[in-house]
Short mmCIF file of N, CA and C in Angstrom, two decimals:
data_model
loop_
_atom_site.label_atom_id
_atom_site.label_comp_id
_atom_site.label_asym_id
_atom_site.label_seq_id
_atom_site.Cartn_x
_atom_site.Cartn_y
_atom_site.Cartn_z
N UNK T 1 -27.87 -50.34 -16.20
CA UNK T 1 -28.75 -51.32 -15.54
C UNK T 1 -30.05 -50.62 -15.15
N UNK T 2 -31.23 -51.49 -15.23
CA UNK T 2 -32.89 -50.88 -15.09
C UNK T 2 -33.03 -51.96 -14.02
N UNK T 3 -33.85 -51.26 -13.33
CA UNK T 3 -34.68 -51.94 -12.02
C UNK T 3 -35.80 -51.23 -12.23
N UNK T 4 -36.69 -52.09 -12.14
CA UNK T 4 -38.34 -51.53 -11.80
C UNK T 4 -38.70 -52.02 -10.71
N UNK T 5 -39.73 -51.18 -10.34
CA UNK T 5 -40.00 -51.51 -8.80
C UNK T 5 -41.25 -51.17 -9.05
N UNK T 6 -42.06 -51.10 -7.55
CA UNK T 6 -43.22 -50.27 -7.23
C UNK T 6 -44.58 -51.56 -7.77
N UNK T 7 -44.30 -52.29 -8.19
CA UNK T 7 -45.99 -53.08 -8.03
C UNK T 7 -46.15 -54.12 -6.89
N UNK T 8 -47.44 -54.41 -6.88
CA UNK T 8 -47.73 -55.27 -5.85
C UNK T 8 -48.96 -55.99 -6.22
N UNK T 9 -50.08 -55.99 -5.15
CA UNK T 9 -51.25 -56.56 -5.25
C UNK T 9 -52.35 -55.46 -5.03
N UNK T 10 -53.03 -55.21 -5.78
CA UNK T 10 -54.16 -53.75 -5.77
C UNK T 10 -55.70 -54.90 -5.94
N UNK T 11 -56.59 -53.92 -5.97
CA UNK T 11 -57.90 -54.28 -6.34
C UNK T 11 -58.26 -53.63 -7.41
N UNK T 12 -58.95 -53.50 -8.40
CA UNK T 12 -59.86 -53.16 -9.36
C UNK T 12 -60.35 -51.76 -9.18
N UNK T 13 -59.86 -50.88 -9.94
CA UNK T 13 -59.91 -49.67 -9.46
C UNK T 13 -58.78 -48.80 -8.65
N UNK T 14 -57.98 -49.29 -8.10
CA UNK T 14 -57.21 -48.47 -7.43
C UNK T 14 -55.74 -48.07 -8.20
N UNK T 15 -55.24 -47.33 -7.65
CA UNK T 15 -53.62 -46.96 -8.96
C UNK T 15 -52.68 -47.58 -7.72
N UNK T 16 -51.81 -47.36 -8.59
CA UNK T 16 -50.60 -47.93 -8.70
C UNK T 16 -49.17 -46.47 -9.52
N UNK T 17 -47.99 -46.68 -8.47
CA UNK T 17 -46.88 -46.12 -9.07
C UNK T 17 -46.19 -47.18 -9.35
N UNK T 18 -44.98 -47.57 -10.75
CA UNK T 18 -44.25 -47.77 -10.72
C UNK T 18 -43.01 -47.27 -11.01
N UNK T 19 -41.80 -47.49 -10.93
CA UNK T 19 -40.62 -47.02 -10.67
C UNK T 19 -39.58 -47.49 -11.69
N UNK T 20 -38.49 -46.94 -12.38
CA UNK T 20 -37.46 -47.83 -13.15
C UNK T 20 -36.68 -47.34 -12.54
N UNK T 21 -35.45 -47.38 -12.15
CA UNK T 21 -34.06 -46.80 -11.78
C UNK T 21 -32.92 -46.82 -12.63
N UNK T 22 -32.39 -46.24 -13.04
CA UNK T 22 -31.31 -46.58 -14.28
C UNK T 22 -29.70 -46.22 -13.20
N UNK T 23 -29.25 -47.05 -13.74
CA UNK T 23 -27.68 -46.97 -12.58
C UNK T 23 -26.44 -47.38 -13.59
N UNK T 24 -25.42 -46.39 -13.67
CA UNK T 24 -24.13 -47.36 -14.28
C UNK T 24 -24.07 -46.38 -15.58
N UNK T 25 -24.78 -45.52 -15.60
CA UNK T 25 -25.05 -44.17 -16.84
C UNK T 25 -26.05 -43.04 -16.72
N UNK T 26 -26.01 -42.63 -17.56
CA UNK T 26 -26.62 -41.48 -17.89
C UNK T 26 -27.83 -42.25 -18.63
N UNK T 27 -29.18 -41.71 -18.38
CA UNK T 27 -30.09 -42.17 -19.81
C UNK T 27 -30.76 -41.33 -20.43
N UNK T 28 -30.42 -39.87 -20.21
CA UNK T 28 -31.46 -38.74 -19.86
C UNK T 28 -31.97 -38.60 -21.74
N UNK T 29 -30.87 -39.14 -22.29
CA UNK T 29 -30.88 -39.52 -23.80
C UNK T 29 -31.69 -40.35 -24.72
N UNK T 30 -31.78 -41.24 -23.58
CA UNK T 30 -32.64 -42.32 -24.28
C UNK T 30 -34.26 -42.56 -24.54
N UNK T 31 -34.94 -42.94 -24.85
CA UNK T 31 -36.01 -43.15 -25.33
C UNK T 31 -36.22 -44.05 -24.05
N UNK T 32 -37.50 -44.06 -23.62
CA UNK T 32 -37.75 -44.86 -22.28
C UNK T 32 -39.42 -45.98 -22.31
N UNK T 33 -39.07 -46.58 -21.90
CA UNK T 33 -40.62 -47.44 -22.65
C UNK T 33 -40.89 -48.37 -21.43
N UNK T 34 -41.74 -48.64 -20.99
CA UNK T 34 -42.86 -49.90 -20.69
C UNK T 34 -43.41 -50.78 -20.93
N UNK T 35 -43.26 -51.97 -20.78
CA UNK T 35 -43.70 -53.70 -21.63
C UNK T 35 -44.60 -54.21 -20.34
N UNK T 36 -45.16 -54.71 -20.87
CA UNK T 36 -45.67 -55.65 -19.76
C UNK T 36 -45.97 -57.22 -20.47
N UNK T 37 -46.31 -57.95 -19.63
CA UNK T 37 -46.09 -59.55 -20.18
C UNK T 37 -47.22 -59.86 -19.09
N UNK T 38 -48.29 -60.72 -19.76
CA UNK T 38 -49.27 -61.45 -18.88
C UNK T 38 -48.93 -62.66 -18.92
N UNK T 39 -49.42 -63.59 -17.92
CA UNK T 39 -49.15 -65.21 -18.18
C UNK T 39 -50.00 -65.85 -19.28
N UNK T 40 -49.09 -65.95 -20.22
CA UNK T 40 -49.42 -67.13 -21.42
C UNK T 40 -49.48 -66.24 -22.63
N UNK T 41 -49.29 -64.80 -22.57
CA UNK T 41 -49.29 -64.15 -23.58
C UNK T 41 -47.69 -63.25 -24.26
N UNK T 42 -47.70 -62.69 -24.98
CA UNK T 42 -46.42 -62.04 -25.42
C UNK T 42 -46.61 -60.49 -24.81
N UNK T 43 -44.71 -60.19 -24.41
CA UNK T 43 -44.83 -59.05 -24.45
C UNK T 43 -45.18 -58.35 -24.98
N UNK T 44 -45.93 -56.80 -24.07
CA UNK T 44 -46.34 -56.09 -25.16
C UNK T 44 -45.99 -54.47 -24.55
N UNK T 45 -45.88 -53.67 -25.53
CA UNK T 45 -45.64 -52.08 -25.24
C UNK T 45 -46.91 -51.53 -24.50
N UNK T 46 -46.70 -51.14 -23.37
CA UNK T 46 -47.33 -50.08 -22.50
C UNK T 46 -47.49 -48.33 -22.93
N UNK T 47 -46.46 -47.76 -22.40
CA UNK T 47 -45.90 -46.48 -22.54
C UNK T 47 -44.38 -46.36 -22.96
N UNK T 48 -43.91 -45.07 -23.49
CA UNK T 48 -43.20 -44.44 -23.82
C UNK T 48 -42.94 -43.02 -23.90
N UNK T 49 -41.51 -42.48 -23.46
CA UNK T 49 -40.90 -41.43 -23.34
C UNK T 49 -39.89 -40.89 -24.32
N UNK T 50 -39.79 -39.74 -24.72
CA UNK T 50 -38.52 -39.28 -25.16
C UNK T 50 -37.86 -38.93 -24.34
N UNK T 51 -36.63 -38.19 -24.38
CA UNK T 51 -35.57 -37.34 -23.52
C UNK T 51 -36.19 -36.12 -23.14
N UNK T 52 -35.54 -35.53 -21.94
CA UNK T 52 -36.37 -34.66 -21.96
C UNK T 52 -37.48 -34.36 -21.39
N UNK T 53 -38.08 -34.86 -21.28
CA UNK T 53 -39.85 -35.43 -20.89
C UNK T 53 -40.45 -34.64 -22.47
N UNK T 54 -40.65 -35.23 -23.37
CA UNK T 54 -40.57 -35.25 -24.60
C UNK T 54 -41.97 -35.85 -24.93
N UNK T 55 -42.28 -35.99 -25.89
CA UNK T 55 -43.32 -36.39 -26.58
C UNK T 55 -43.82 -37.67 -25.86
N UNK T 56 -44.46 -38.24 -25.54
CA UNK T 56 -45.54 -39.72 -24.84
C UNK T 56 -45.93 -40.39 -25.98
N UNK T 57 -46.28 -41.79 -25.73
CA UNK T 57 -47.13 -42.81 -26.47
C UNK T 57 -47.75 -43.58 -25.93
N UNK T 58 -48.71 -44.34 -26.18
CA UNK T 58 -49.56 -45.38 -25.07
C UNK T 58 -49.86 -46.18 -26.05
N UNK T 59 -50.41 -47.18 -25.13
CA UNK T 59 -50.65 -48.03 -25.92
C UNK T 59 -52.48 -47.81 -25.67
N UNK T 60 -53.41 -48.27 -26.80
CA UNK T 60 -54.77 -47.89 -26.83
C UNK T 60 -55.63 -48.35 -25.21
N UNK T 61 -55.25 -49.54 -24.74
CA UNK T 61 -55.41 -49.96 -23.83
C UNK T 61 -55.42 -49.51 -22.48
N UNK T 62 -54.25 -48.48 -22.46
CA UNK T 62 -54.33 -47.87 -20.98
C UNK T 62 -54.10 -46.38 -21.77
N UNK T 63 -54.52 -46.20 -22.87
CA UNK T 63 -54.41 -44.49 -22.58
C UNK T 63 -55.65 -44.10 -21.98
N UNK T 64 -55.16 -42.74 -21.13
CA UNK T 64 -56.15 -42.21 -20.76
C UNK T 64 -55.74 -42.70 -18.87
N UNK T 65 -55.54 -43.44 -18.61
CA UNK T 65 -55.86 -44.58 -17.36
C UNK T 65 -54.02 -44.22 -16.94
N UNK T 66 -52.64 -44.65 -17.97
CA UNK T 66 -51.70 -44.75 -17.25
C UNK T 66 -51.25 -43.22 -17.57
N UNK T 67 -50.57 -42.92 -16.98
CA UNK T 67 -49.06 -41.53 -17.52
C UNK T 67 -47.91 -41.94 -17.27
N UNK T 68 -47.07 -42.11 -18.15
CA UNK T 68 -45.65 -42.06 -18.17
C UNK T 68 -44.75 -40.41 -18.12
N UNK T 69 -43.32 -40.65 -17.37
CA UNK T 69 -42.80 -39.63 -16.66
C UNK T 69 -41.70 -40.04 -16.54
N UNK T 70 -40.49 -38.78 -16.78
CA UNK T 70 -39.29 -39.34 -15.96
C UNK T 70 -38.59 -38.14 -15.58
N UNK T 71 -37.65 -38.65 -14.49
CA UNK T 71 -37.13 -37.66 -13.65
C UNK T 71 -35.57 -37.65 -14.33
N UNK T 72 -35.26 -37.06 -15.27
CA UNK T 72 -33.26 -36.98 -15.69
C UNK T 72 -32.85 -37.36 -14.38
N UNK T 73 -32.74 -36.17 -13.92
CA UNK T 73 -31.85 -35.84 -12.54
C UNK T 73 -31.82 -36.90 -11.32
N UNK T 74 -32.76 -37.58 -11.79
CA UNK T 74 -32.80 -38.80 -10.52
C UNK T 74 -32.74 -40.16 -11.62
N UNK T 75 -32.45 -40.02 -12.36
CA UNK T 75 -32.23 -40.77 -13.90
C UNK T 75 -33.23 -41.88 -13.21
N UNK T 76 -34.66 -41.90 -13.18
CA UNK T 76 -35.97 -42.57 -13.10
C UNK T 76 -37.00 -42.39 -13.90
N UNK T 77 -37.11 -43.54 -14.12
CA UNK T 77 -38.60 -43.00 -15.08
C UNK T 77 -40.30 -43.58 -14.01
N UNK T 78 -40.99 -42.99 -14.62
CA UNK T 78 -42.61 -43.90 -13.29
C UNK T 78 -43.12 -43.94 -14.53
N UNK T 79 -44.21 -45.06 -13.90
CA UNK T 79 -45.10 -45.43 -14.64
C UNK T 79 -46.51 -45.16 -13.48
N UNK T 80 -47.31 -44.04 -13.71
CA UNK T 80 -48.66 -43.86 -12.79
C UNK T 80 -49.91 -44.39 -13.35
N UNK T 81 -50.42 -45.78 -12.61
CA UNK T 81 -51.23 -46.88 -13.31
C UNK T 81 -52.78 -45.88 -12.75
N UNK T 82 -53.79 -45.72 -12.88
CA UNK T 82 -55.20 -45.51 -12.00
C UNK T 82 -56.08 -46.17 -12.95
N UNK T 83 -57.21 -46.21 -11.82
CA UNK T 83 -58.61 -47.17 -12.54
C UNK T 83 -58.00 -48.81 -12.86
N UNK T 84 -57.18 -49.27 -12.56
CA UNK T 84 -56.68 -50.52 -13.45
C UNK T 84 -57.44 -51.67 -13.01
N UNK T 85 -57.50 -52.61 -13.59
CA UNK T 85 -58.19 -53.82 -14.54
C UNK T 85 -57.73 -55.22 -13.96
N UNK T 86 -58.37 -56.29 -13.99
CA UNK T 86 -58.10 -57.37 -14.02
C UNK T 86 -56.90 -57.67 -15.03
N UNK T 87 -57.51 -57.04 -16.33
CA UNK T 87 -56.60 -57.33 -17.58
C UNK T 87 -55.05 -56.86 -17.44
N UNK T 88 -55.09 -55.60 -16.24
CA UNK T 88 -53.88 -55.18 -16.38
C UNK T 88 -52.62 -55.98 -15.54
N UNK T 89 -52.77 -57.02 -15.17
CA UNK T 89 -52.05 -58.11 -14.13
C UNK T 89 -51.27 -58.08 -15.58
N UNK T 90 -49.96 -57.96 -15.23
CA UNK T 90 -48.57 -58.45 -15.96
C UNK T 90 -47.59 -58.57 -15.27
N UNK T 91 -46.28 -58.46 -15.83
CA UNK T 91 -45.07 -58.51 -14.89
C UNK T 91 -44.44 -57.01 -16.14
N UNK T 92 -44.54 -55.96 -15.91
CA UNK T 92 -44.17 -54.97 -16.27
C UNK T 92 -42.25 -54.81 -16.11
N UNK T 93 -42.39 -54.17 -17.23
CA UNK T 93 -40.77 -54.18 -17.17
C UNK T 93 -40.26 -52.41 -18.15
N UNK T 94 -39.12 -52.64 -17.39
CA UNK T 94 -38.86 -50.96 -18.43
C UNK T 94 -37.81 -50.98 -19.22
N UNK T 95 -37.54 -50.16 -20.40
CA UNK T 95 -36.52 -50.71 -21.13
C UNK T 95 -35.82 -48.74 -21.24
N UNK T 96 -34.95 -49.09 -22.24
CA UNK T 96 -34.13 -47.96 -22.56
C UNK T 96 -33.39 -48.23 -24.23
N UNK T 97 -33.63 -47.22 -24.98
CA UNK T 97 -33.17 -47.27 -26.38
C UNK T 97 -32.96 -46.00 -26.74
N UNK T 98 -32.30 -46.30 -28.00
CA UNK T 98 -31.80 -44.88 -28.84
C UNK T 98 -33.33 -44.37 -29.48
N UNK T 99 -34.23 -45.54 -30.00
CA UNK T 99 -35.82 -44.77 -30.76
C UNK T 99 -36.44 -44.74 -30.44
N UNK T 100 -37.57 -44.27 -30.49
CA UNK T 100 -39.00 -44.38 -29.86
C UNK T 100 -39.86 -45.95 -30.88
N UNK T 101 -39.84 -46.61 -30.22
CA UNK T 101 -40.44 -47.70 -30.29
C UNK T 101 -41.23 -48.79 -29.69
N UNK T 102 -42.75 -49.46 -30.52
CA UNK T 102 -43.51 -50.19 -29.51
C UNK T 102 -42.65 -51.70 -29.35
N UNK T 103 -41.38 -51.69 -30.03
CA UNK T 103 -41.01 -52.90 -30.57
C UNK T 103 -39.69 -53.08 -29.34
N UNK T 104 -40.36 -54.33 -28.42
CA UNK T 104 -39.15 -54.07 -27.25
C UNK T 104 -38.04 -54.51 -27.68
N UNK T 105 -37.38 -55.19 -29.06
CA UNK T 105 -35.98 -55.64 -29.27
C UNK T 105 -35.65 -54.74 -29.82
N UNK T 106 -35.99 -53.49 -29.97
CA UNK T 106 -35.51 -52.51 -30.57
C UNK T 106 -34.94 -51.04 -29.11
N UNK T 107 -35.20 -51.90 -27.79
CA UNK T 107 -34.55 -51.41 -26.96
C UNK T 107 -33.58 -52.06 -26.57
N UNK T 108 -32.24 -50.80 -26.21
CA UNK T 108 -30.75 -51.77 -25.74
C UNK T 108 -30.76 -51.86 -24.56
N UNK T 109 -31.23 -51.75 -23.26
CA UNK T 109 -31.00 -51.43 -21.94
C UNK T 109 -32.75 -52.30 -21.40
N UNK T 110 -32.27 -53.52 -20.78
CA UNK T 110 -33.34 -53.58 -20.38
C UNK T 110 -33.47 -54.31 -19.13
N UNK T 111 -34.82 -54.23 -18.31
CA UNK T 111 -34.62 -54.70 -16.94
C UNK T 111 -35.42 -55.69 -16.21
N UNK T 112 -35.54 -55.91 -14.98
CA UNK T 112 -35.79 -56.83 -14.56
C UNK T 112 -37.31 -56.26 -14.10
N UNK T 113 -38.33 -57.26 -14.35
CA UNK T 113 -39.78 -56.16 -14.01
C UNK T 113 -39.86 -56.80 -12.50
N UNK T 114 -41.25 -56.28 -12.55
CA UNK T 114 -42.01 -56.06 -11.54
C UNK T 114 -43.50 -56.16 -11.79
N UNK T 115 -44.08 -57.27 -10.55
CA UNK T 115 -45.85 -58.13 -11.14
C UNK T 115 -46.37 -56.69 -10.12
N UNK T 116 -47.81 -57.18 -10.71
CA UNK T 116 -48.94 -56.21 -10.93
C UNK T 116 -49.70 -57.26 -11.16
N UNK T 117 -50.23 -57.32 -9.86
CA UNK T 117 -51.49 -58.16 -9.84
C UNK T 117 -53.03 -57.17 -9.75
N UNK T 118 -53.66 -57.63 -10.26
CA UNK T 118 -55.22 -56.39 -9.91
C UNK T 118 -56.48 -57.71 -9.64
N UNK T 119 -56.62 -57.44 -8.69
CA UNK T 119 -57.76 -58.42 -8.41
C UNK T 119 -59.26 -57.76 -8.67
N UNK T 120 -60.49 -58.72 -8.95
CA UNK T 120 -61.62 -58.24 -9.41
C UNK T 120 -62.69 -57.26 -8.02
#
């Protein structure tokens, strides 16, 4: 089971942590990723992790701006948002899979997000 946590209501410019929690296993294995979903649009891939703290991916949009991270030992992954955007208002969510992929049905473990509002 994934829980994300950690968003709220920010302004334009300011960061943001978010949080996944993985409970009920081990994930230290898995491939770890970030979606976010705006209103009226499709999910879409954020960031990504390997095992390990392993190789990164972003998506063009927030590289540079987010870092993805995870803690094994506290089997958590964060998501550290800065500078963020009007555009970046979604309901963010974290997933867990065997590959590294931008393609969220290609993760097995997935959770309940968390909004991210950014006002102008």
């Amino acid at each position: 089971q994934l829980q994300a946590s950690g968003g709220g209501l920010v302004q334009a410019g300011d960061s943001l942590r978010l949080s996944c929690a993985a409970s009920g296993g081990t994930f230290s294995s898995y491939v770890m990723g970030w979606f976010r979903q705006a209103p009226g649009q499709e999910r879409e891939f954020v960031a990504g992790i390997t095992w390990m703290n392993g190789p990164t991916r972003y998506a063009d949009s927030v590289k540079g701006r987010f870092t993805i991270s995870r803690d094994n030992a506290k089997n958590t992954v964060y998501l550290q948002m800065t500078s963020l955007k009007p555009e970046d208002t979604a309901i963010y969510y974290c997933a867990a899979g065997p590959i590294s992929s931008t393609s969220y049905s290609n993760y097995v473990y997935k959770g309940q997000g968390t909004l991210v509002t950014v006002s102008s």
